[in-house]
PDB file of C-alpha atoms and ligand atoms in Angstrom:
ATOM      1  CA  MET A 584       0.055 -14.090 -18.169  1.00  0.00           C
ATOM      2  CA  HIS A 585      -0.275 -16.271 -14.370  1.00  0.00           C
ATOM      3  CA  ASN A 586       3.675 -16.323 -14.764  1.00  0.00           C
ATOM      4  CA  ASN A 587       4.265 -12.456 -15.377  1.00  0.00           C
ATOM      5  CA  VAL A 588       1.255 -11.854 -12.461  1.00  0.00           C
ATOM      6  CA  THR A 589       3.632 -14.253 -10.335  1.00  0.00           C
ATOM      7  CA  GLU A 590       6.688 -12.436 -11.394  1.00  0.00           C
ATOM      8  CA  MET A 591       5.647  -8.634 -10.902  1.00  0.00           C
ATOM      9  CA  PHE A 592       4.413  -9.795  -7.527  1.00  0.00           C
ATOM     10  CA  GLU A 593       7.548 -11.269  -6.248  1.00  0.00           C
ATOM     11  CA  GLN A 594       9.473  -8.077  -7.660  1.00  0.00           C
ATOM     12  CA  LEU A 595       7.151  -5.764  -5.996  1.00  0.00           C
ATOM     13  CA  TRP A 596       7.578  -8.533  -2.685  1.00  0.00           C
ATOM     14  CA  GLN A 597      11.496  -8.136  -2.683  1.00  0.00           C
ATOM     15  CA  GLN A 598      11.694  -4.693  -3.049  1.00  0.00           C
ATOM     16  CA  TYR A 599       8.783  -3.870  -0.096  1.00  0.00           C
ATOM     17  CA  LEU A 600      10.972  -6.779   2.232  1.00  0.00           C
ATOM     18  CA  ALA A 601      14.357  -4.176   1.677  1.00  0.00           C
ATOM     19  CA  VAL A 602      12.963  -1.576   3.468  1.00  0.00           C
ATOM     20  CA  THR A 603      10.730  -3.652   5.285  1.00  0.00           C
ATOM     21  CA  PRO A 604      12.736  -6.046   7.474  1.00  0.00           C
ATOM     22  CA  SER A 605      10.032  -6.471   9.963  1.00  0.00           C
ATOM     23  CA  ALA A 606       7.230  -8.030   7.543  1.00  0.00           C
ATOM     24  CA  LYS A 607       9.815 -11.201   6.886  1.00  0.00           C
ATOM     25  CA  LYS A 608       9.753 -11.591  10.424  1.00  0.00           C
ATOM     26  CA  ILE A 609       5.915 -11.048  10.753  1.00  0.00           C
ATOM     27  CA  HIS A 610       5.246 -13.814   7.672  1.00  0.00           C
ATOM     28  CA  GLN A 611       7.238 -16.207   9.460  1.00  0.00           C
ATOM     29  CA  LEU A 612       5.743 -15.928  12.831  1.00  0.00           C
ATOM     30  CA  LEU A 613       2.061 -16.374  10.776  1.00  0.00           C
ATOM     31  CA  SER A 614       2.771 -18.771   8.661  1.00  0.00           C
ATOM     32  CA  ASN A 615       3.860 -21.491  10.648  1.00  0.00           C
ATOM     33  CA  GLY A 616       5.275 -23.459   7.829  1.00  0.00           C
ATOM     34  CA  GLU A 617       2.051 -22.863   5.977  1.00  0.00           C
ATOM     35  CA  THR A 618       1.797 -20.026   2.376  1.00  0.00           C
ATOM     36  CA  ILE A 619       0.234 -17.459   3.478  1.00  0.00           C
ATOM     37  CA  ILE A 620      -2.151 -16.052   1.024  1.00  0.00           C
ATOM     38  CA  ASN A 621      -1.808 -12.374   0.074  1.00  0.00           C
ATOM     39  CA  ASP A 622      -4.841 -10.178  -0.088  1.00  0.00           C
ATOM     40  CA  HIS A 623      -3.975  -6.937  -1.667  1.00  0.00           C
ATOM     41  CA  ILE A 624      -0.847  -4.630  -2.347  1.00  0.00           C
ATOM     42  CA  ALA A 625      -1.484  -0.660  -2.028  1.00  0.00           C
ATOM     43  CA  LEU A 626       0.466   1.561  -4.310  1.00  0.00           C
ATOM     44  CA  ARG A 627       0.221   5.085  -3.719  1.00  0.00           C
ATOM     45  CA  THR A 628       0.976   8.081  -6.674  1.00  0.00           C
ATOM     46  CA  PHE A 629      -0.004  11.665  -7.675  1.00  0.00           C
ATOM     47  CA  ASN A 630      -2.978  12.973 -10.239  1.00  0.00           C
ATOM     48  CA  LEU A 631      -0.707  14.099 -12.194  1.00  0.00           C
ATOM     49  CA  ALA A 632      -1.101  12.932 -15.761  1.00  0.00           C
ATOM     50  CA  LYS A 633       2.276  11.687 -16.380  1.00  0.00           C
ATOM     51  CA  VAL A 634       1.702   9.425 -13.268  1.00  0.00           C
ATOM     52  CA  ASN A 635      -1.295   9.036 -11.796  1.00  0.00           C
ATOM     53  CA  LEU A 636      -3.666   6.162 -11.008  1.00  0.00           C
ATOM     54  CA  ASP A 637      -4.169   5.551 -14.715  1.00  0.00           C
ATOM     55  CA  VAL A 638      -0.923   5.432 -14.821  1.00  0.00           C
ATOM     56  CA  LEU A 639      -0.376   2.657 -12.550  1.00  0.00           C
ATOM     57  CA  ALA A 640      -3.518   0.806 -13.076  1.00  0.00           C
ATOM     58  CA  ALA A 641      -2.581   0.379 -17.012  1.00  0.00           C
ATOM     59  CA  HIS A 642       0.475  -2.331 -15.257  1.00  0.00           C
ATOM     60  CA  PHE A 643      -1.828  -4.070 -13.586  1.00  0.00           C
ATOM     61  CA  ILE A 644      -5.222  -3.973 -16.166  1.00  0.00           C
ATOM     62  CA  GLU A 645      -2.380  -5.549 -18.984  1.00  0.00           C
ATOM     63  CA  LEU A 646      -2.219  -8.658 -16.461  1.00  0.00           C
ATOM     64  CA  GLY A 647      -6.097  -9.651 -16.749  1.00  0.00           C
ATOM     65  CA  TYR A 648      -6.767  -6.848 -13.349  1.00  0.00           C
ATOM     66  CA  GLN A 649      -9.774  -5.138 -13.957  1.00  0.00           C
ATOM     67  CA  GLU A 650     -11.761  -2.092 -12.017  1.00  0.00           C
ATOM     68  CA  LYS A 651     -13.835  -2.659  -9.234  1.00  0.00           C
ATOM     69  CA  GLY A 652     -14.212  -0.199  -6.919  1.00  0.00           C
ATOM     70  CA  GLN A 653     -13.762   3.450  -6.351  1.00  0.00           C
ATOM     71  CA  TYR A 654     -13.205   5.569  -3.373  1.00  0.00           C
ATOM     72  CA  GLN A 655     -12.863   8.742  -1.778  1.00  0.00           C
ATOM     73  CA  PHE A 656     -10.971   9.937   0.942  1.00  0.00           C
ATOM     74  CA  VAL A 657     -12.027  13.646   0.903  1.00  0.00           C
ATOM     75  CA  SER A 658      -9.780  14.763   4.351  1.00  0.00           C
ATOM     76  CA  LYS A 659      -6.466  13.331   2.943  1.00  0.00           C
ATOM     77  CA  LYS A 660      -7.623  14.252  -0.814  1.00  0.00           C
ATOM     78  CA  LEU A 661      -7.009  11.069  -2.521  1.00  0.00           C
ATOM     79  CA  ASN A 662      -9.205   8.926  -5.222  1.00  0.00           C
ATOM     80  CA  ALA A 663      -8.076   5.611  -4.881  1.00  0.00           C
ATOM     81  CA  LYS A 664      -9.532   2.366  -7.136  1.00  0.00           C
ATOM     82  CA  HIS A 665      -9.526  -1.361  -6.473  1.00  0.00           C
ATOM     83  CA  PHE A 666      -8.651  -3.658  -9.080  1.00  0.00           C
ATOM     84  CA  GLU A 667      -9.159  -7.638  -8.833  1.00  0.00           C
ATOM     85  CA  HIS A 668      -7.348 -10.145 -11.277  1.00  0.00           C
ATOM     86  CA  SER A 669      -9.820 -12.692 -12.958  1.00  0.00           C
ATOM     87  CA  ASP A 670      -8.305 -16.074 -10.813  1.00  0.00           C
ATOM     88  CA  PRO A 671      -9.467 -14.760  -7.558  1.00  0.00           C
ATOM     89  CA  SER A 672      -6.460 -16.463  -6.036  1.00  0.00           C
ATOM     90  CA  GLN A 673      -4.309 -13.506  -7.097  1.00  0.00           C
ATOM     91  CA  PRO A 674      -3.772 -10.279  -4.813  1.00  0.00           C
ATOM     92  CA  LYS A 675      -6.176  -8.010  -5.182  1.00  0.00           C
ATOM     93  CA  VAL A 676      -4.453  -4.246  -5.713  1.00  0.00           C
ATOM     94  CA  PHE A 677      -5.561  -0.917  -4.324  1.00  0.00           C
ATOM     95  CA  ILE A 678      -3.894   2.259  -6.098  1.00  0.00           C
ATOM     96  CA  SER A 679      -4.973   5.698  -4.526  1.00  0.00           C
ATOM     97  CA  GLU A 680      -3.595   9.523  -6.480  1.00  0.00           C
ATOM     98  CA  LEU A 681      -3.508  12.618  -4.474  1.00  0.00           C
ATOM     99  CA  LYS A 682      -5.514  15.444  -5.571  1.00  0.00           C
ATOM    100  CA  VAL A 683      -2.664  17.936  -6.218  1.00  0.00           C
ATOM    101  CA  GLU A 684      -4.630  20.810  -7.422  1.00  0.00           C
ATOM    102  CA  GLU A 685      -6.372  20.714  -3.827  1.00  0.00           C
ATOM    103  CA  CYS A 686      -3.228  20.974  -2.285  1.00  0.00           C
ATOM    104  CA  SER A 687      -1.277  24.422  -1.167  1.00  0.00           C
ATOM    105  CA  ALA A 688       0.761  26.069  -4.080  1.00  0.00           C
ATOM    106  CA  GLU A 689       4.024  25.238  -2.293  1.00  0.00           C
ATOM    107  CA  LEU A 690       3.829  21.564  -2.242  1.00  0.00           C
ATOM    108  CA  GLN A 691       1.769  21.763  -6.065  1.00  0.00           C
ATOM    109  CA  SER A 692       5.362  23.030  -7.165  1.00  0.00           C
ATOM    110  CA  ILE A 693       7.265  20.706  -5.070  1.00  0.00           C
ATOM    111  CA  VAL A 694       5.091  18.133  -7.115  1.00  0.00           C
ATOM    112  CA  THR A 695       5.271  19.593 -10.256  1.00  0.00           C
ATOM    113  CA  GLU A 696       8.285  19.169 -10.362  1.00  0.00           C
ATOM    114  CA  LEU A 697       9.794  15.910  -9.620  1.00  0.00           C
ATOM    115  CA  VAL A 698       7.393  14.481 -11.651  1.00  0.00           C
ATOM    116  CA  ALA A 699       8.773  17.336 -14.658  1.00  0.00           C
ATOM    117  CA  GLN A 700      11.875  15.192 -13.980  1.00  0.00           C
ATOM    118  CA  ILE A 701      10.726  12.144 -15.609  1.00  0.00           C
ATOM    119  CA  ASP A 702      10.477  10.779 -19.325  1.00  0.00           C
ATOM    120  CA  ALA A 703       6.696  10.200 -19.897  1.00  0.00           C
ATOM    121  CA  GLY A 704       7.999   6.559 -21.452  1.00  0.00           C
ATOM    122  CA  VAL A 705       9.285   5.249 -18.004  1.00  0.00           C
ATOM    123  CA  THR A 706       6.063   5.275 -17.063  1.00  0.00           C
ATOM    124  CA  THR A 707       5.480   2.314 -18.786  1.00  0.00           C
ATOM    125  CA  ALA A 708       8.631   0.673 -18.761  1.00  0.00           C
ATOM    126  CA  LYS A 709       7.625  -3.036 -16.747  1.00  0.00           C
ATOM    127  CA  ASN A 710      10.100  -1.995 -13.857  1.00  0.00           C
ATOM    128  CA  PHE A 711       7.887   1.284 -12.893  1.00  0.00           C
ATOM    129  CA  ILE A 712       5.647   0.564 -10.216  1.00  0.00           C
ATOM    130  CA  TYR A 713       8.083  -1.348  -8.460  1.00  0.00           C
ATOM    131  CA  GLY A 714      11.189   1.306  -9.205  1.00  0.00           C
ATOM    132  CA  GLY A 715      11.220   3.554  -6.396  1.00  0.00           C
ATOM    133  CA  ALA A 716      11.230   7.410  -6.119  1.00  0.00           C
ATOM    134  CA  PRO A 717      12.006   8.117 -10.614  1.00  0.00           C
ATOM    135  CA  TRP A 718      12.748  11.455  -9.389  1.00  0.00           C
ATOM    136  CA  SER A 719      15.876  13.438  -6.991  1.00  0.00           C
ATOM    137  CA  VAL A 720      14.369  15.103  -4.062  1.00  0.00           C
ATOM    138  CA  THR A 721      15.930  17.033  -1.294  1.00  0.00           C
ATOM    139  CA  GLN A 722      15.093  16.898   2.495  1.00  0.00           C
ATOM    140  CA  ALA A 723      14.044  20.286   2.372  1.00  0.00           C
ATOM    141  CA  GLN A 724      11.002  19.461  -0.113  1.00  0.00           C
ATOM    142  CA  TYR A 725      10.487  16.079   1.791  1.00  0.00           C
ATOM    143  CA  GLN A 726       9.731  18.056   4.734  1.00  0.00           C
ATOM    144  CA  VAL A 727       7.961  21.171   3.215  1.00  0.00           C
ATOM    145  CA  LEU A 728       5.546  18.073   1.970  1.00  0.00           C
ATOM    146  CA  LEU A 729       5.539  16.449   5.338  1.00  0.00           C
ATOM    147  CA  ALA A 730       3.677  19.537   6.680  1.00  0.00           C
ATOM    148  CA  GLU A 731       1.199  19.810   4.883  1.00  0.00           C
ATOM    149  CA  SER A 732       0.512  16.042   3.280  1.00  0.00           C
ATOM    150  CA  GLU A 733       2.429  12.970   5.144  1.00  0.00           C
ATOM    151  CA  TYR A 734       0.528  11.045   2.304  1.00  0.00           C
ATOM    152  CA  ALA A 735       2.805  13.417  -0.328  1.00  0.00           C
ATOM    153  CA  ALA A 736       6.107  13.070   1.777  1.00  0.00           C
ATOM    154  CA  TRP A 737       5.820   9.545   1.436  1.00  0.00           C
ATOM    155  CA  THR A 738       5.234   8.911  -2.064  1.00  0.00           C
ATOM    156  CA  ALA A 739       8.077  11.486  -2.958  1.00  0.00           C
ATOM    157  CA  ALA A 740      10.504   9.787  -0.721  1.00  0.00           C
ATOM    158  CA  TRP A 741       9.310   6.401  -1.571  1.00  0.00           C
ATOM    159  CA  GLY A 742       8.510   6.208  -4.712  1.00  0.00           C
ATOM    160  CA  TYR A 743       6.560   3.559  -6.882  1.00  0.00           C
ATOM    161  CA  ARG A 744       6.379   0.195  -4.932  1.00  0.00           C
ATOM    162  CA  ALA A 745       4.340  -1.293  -2.701  1.00  0.00           C
ATOM    163  CA  ASN A 746       2.929   0.542   0.160  1.00  0.00           C
ATOM    164  CA  HIS A 747       2.250  -2.780   2.008  1.00  0.00           C
ATOM    165  CA  PHE A 748       0.942  -6.175   1.962  1.00  0.00           C
ATOM    166  CA  THR A 749      -1.872  -7.983   3.003  1.00  0.00           C
ATOM    167  CA  VAL A 750      -1.988 -11.618   5.107  1.00  0.00           C
ATOM    168  CA  LEU A 751      -5.441 -12.784   4.699  1.00  0.00           C
ATOM    169  CA  VAL A 752      -6.018 -14.136   7.776  1.00  0.00           C
ATOM    170  CA  ASN A 753      -9.309 -16.172   6.740  1.00  0.00           C
ATOM    171  CA  THR A 754      -6.633 -18.818   5.703  1.00  0.00           C
ATOM    172  CA  LEU A 755      -3.882 -18.748   7.915  1.00  0.00           C
ATOM    173  CA  ASP A 756      -2.914 -22.020  10.197  1.00  0.00           C
ATOM    174  CA  GLY A 757      -3.586 -21.472  14.066  1.00  0.00           C
ATOM    175  CA  TYR A 758      -4.861 -17.945  14.259  1.00  0.00           C
ATOM    176  CA  ASP A 759      -9.253 -18.472  14.213  1.00  0.00           C
ATOM    177  CA  ASP A 760      -9.472 -14.000  13.866  1.00  0.00           C
ATOM    178  CA  LEU A 761      -8.311 -10.993  13.166  1.00  0.00           C
ATOM    179  CA  GLU A 762      -8.410 -10.259  17.020  1.00  0.00           C
ATOM    180  CA  SER A 763      -5.335 -13.607  17.707  1.00  0.00           C
ATOM    181  CA  VAL A 764      -3.674 -12.076  15.082  1.00  0.00           C
ATOM    182  CA  ASN A 765      -3.032  -8.726  16.605  1.00  0.00           C
ATOM    183  CA  THR A 766      -2.286 -10.308  20.046  1.00  0.00           C
ATOM    184  CA  ALA A 767       0.833 -12.732  18.410  1.00  0.00           C
ATOM    185  CA  LEU A 768       1.718  -9.816  17.320  1.00  0.00           C
ATOM    186  CA  LYS A 769       1.787  -7.642  20.091  1.00  0.00           C
ATOM    187  CA  ASP A 770       3.208 -10.350  22.330  1.00  0.00           C
ATOM    188  CA  ALA A 771       6.580 -10.769  19.690  1.00  0.00           C
ATOM    189  CA  SER A 772       6.332  -6.423  20.485  1.00  0.00           C
ATOM    190  CA  TYR A 773       5.135  -5.092  17.339  1.00  0.00           C
ATOM    191  CA  ALA A 774       4.123  -1.694  17.453  1.00  0.00           C
ATOM    192  CA  LEU A 775      -0.104  -1.806  15.732  1.00  0.00           C
ATOM    193  CA  ASN A 776      -2.084   1.255  13.884  1.00  0.00           C
ATOM    194  CA  THR A 777      -4.153   2.152  16.468  1.00  0.00           C
ATOM    195  CA  SER A 778      -5.859   5.137  14.862  1.00  0.00           C
ATOM    196  CA  GLY A 779      -9.432   4.253  14.895  1.00  0.00           C
ATOM    197  CA  GLY A 780      -8.775   1.486  16.671  1.00  0.00           C
ATOM    198  CA  GLU A 781      -6.758  -1.530  16.427  1.00  0.00           C
ATOM    199  CA  ILE A 782      -9.210  -3.275  13.886  1.00  0.00           C
ATOM    200  CA  LYS A 783     -10.852  -1.280  11.820  1.00  0.00           C
ATOM    201  CA  GLY A 784     -14.469  -2.333  10.369  1.00  0.00           C
ATOM    202  CA  SER A 785     -16.515  -5.374  11.282  1.00  0.00           C
ATOM    203  CA  GLU A 786     -18.466  -8.296  10.512  1.00  0.00           C
ATOM    204  CA  ALA A 787     -21.149  -5.840   9.787  1.00  0.00           C
ATOM    205  CA  VAL A 788     -19.215  -4.157   6.746  1.00  0.00           C
ATOM    206  CA  LEU A 789     -17.803  -7.426   6.031  1.00  0.00           C
ATOM    207  CA  LEU A 790     -13.715  -7.073   6.508  1.00  0.00           C
ATOM    208  CA  LYS A 791     -11.769  -6.149   9.646  1.00  0.00           C
ATOM    209  CA  GLN A 792      -8.038  -5.069   9.258  1.00  0.00           C
ATOM    210  CA  SER A 793      -5.226  -3.910  11.158  1.00  0.00           C
ATOM    211  CA  SER A 794      -1.754  -3.046  10.543  1.00  0.00           C
ATOM    212  CA  THR A 795       1.347  -2.467  11.840  1.00  0.00           C
ATOM    213  CA  MET A 796       3.092   0.955  11.893  1.00  0.00           C
ATOM    214  CA  ALA A 797       5.847   1.297   9.092  1.00  0.00           C
ATOM    215  CA  ASP A 798       9.281   0.097   9.263  1.00  0.00           C
ATOM    216  CA  LYS A 799      11.991   3.176   9.463  1.00  0.00           C
ATOM    217  CA  ALA A 800      14.671   2.929   6.473  1.00  0.00           C
ATOM    218  CA  MET A 801      17.446   5.027   5.077  1.00  0.00           C
ATOM    219  CA  VAL A 802      16.543   6.820   1.927  1.00  0.00           C
ATOM    220  CA  SER A 803      19.303   8.656  -0.153  1.00  0.00           C
ATOM    221  CA  PHE A 804      18.135  12.470  -0.705  1.00  0.00           C
ATOM    222  CA  SER A 805      19.446  14.313  -3.317  1.00  0.00           C
ATOM    223  CA  ASP A 806      20.972  16.274  -0.328  1.00  0.00           C
ATOM    224  CA  GLY A 807      22.006  13.448   2.283  1.00  0.00           C
ATOM    225  CA  ASP A 808      20.670  10.022   3.822  1.00  0.00           C
ATOM    226  CA  LEU A 809      17.761  10.462   6.387  1.00  0.00           C
ATOM    227  CA  GLU A 810      15.846   7.556   7.990  1.00  0.00           C
ATOM    228  CA  ILE A 811      12.164   7.807   7.543  1.00  0.00           C
ATOM    229  CA  PRO A 812       8.611   5.910   8.001  1.00  0.00           C
ATOM    230  CA  SER A 813       9.175   3.053   5.255  1.00  0.00           C
ATOM    231  CA  CYS A 814       6.335   0.487   4.577  1.00  0.00           C
ATOM    232  CA  PHE A 815       3.989  -1.872   7.149  1.00  0.00           C
ATOM    233  CA  TYR A 816       2.258  -4.887   7.028  1.00  0.00           C
ATOM    234  CA  GLU A 817      -1.739  -5.412   6.576  1.00  0.00           C
ATOM    235  CA  PHE A 818      -4.076  -8.302   8.314  1.00  0.00           C
ATOM    236  CA  ALA A 819      -7.396  -8.530   6.435  1.00  0.00           C
ATOM    237  CA  GLN A 820     -10.509 -10.724   7.577  1.00  0.00           C
ATOM    238  CA  ARG A 821     -12.948 -11.080   5.112  1.00  0.00           C
ATOM    239  CA  TYR A 822     -16.499 -12.411   5.303  1.00  0.00           C
ATOM    240  CA  ASN A 823     -19.201 -13.683   3.526  1.00  0.00           C
ATOM    241  CA  MET A 824     -21.731 -11.901   1.425  1.00  0.00           C
ATOM    242  CA  ALA A 825     -25.706 -12.914   1.946  1.00  0.00           C
ATOM    243  CA  ASN A 826     -24.972 -14.730  -1.465  1.00  0.00           C
ATOM    244  CA  GLY A 827     -21.810 -16.908   0.203  1.00  0.00           C
ATOM    245  CA  GLN A 828     -18.963 -15.485  -1.880  1.00  0.00           C
ATOM    246  CA  GLN A 829     -16.325 -13.986   0.152  1.00  0.00           C
ATOM    247  CA  TYR A 830     -16.383  -9.700   0.391  1.00  0.00           C
ATOM    248  CA  THR A 831     -13.698  -8.694  -1.967  1.00  0.00           C
ATOM    249  CA  GLY A 832     -14.120  -5.092  -1.858  1.00  0.00           C
ATOM    250  CA  PHE A 833     -12.606  -2.179   0.579  1.00  0.00           C
ATOM    251  CA  VAL A 834     -14.367  -0.088   3.186  1.00  0.00           C
ATOM    252  CA  ALA A 835     -13.154   3.360   2.564  1.00  0.00           C
ATOM    253  CA  ALA A 836     -13.735   4.483   6.510  1.00  0.00           C
ATOM    254  CA  SER A 837     -10.557   1.723   7.779  1.00  0.00           C
ATOM    255  CA  ALA A 838      -8.651   2.355   4.830  1.00  0.00           C
ATOM    256  CA  ASP A 839      -8.925   5.863   5.559  1.00  0.00           C
ATOM    257  CA  LYS A 840      -6.917   5.101   9.090  1.00  0.00           C
ATOM    258  CA  ILE A 841      -4.739   2.725   7.076  1.00  0.00           C
ATOM    259  CA  PHE A 842      -3.088   5.560   5.695  1.00  0.00           C
ATOM    260  CA  GLU A 843      -2.105   6.993   8.625  1.00  0.00           C
ATOM    261  CA  SER A 844       0.155   3.250   8.947  1.00  0.00           C
ATOM    262  CA  THR A 845       3.209   5.005   7.590  1.00  0.00           C
ATOM    263  CA  ASN A 846       2.846   8.687   9.653  1.00  0.00           C
ATOM    264  CA  ALA A 847       6.152   9.154  11.805  1.00  0.00           C
ATOM    265  CA  SER A 848       5.446   7.147  15.376  1.00  0.00           C
ATOM    266  CA  LYS A 849       5.073   9.633  18.490  1.00  0.00           C
TER     267      LYS A 849
HETATM  268 NI1  LIG B1983      -4.445  -2.455   2.818  1.00  0.00          NI
END
């Protein structure tokens, strides 16, 4: 089982690096030759039955993950859950889904058409969660989605993959805290997500997070190629709870701003 989990994350990591070249450089910058602990990854989807959060979660549950938390993002029309493995050294997994029925008729029609292109059996294949977009989408559809929901547009274009990996700052050699990591990133000219401030959260909520703005990469739409925001790298510093155990959850107010790391840079 452990081998399967490790192999799955290796597949997700390679897929992620292919469209997020800055992550590879930042990984080298922060590692100082030591291993970096990946705190969590995140995946995005639509809440239509064929591809919803539970369909993605099943891939992780099969490998020993359990649901540990639920989150709501009202203005972005998202639900999310996080999952943890019985082996706490494995990354946590954060999966969100767009509540399609709360969106415009136009968005609903596009997303329904995309999801209708998939055979249901495809979603249980081992490689589904690192298979990218399992549908054809046009640039015109992408732009319509983008005007209403950046999340919908990103998910339509990029499909199933890790939207981000996350460096656990606590175990980094040579960096005492998230502030010093952010300073190193800015000194190396990486753009950080400043929505809600460079650092989301606090010691009081037991979790501080920051992230880069997404790289840009080419997507082959069915009517031609277009360069759009791809994936980003996140940095998390976790604090201990009163019982001395490290907090393993997420903070909705912070995650709400982290989602904006795939917005187009101004
Ligand atoms: Ni995250």
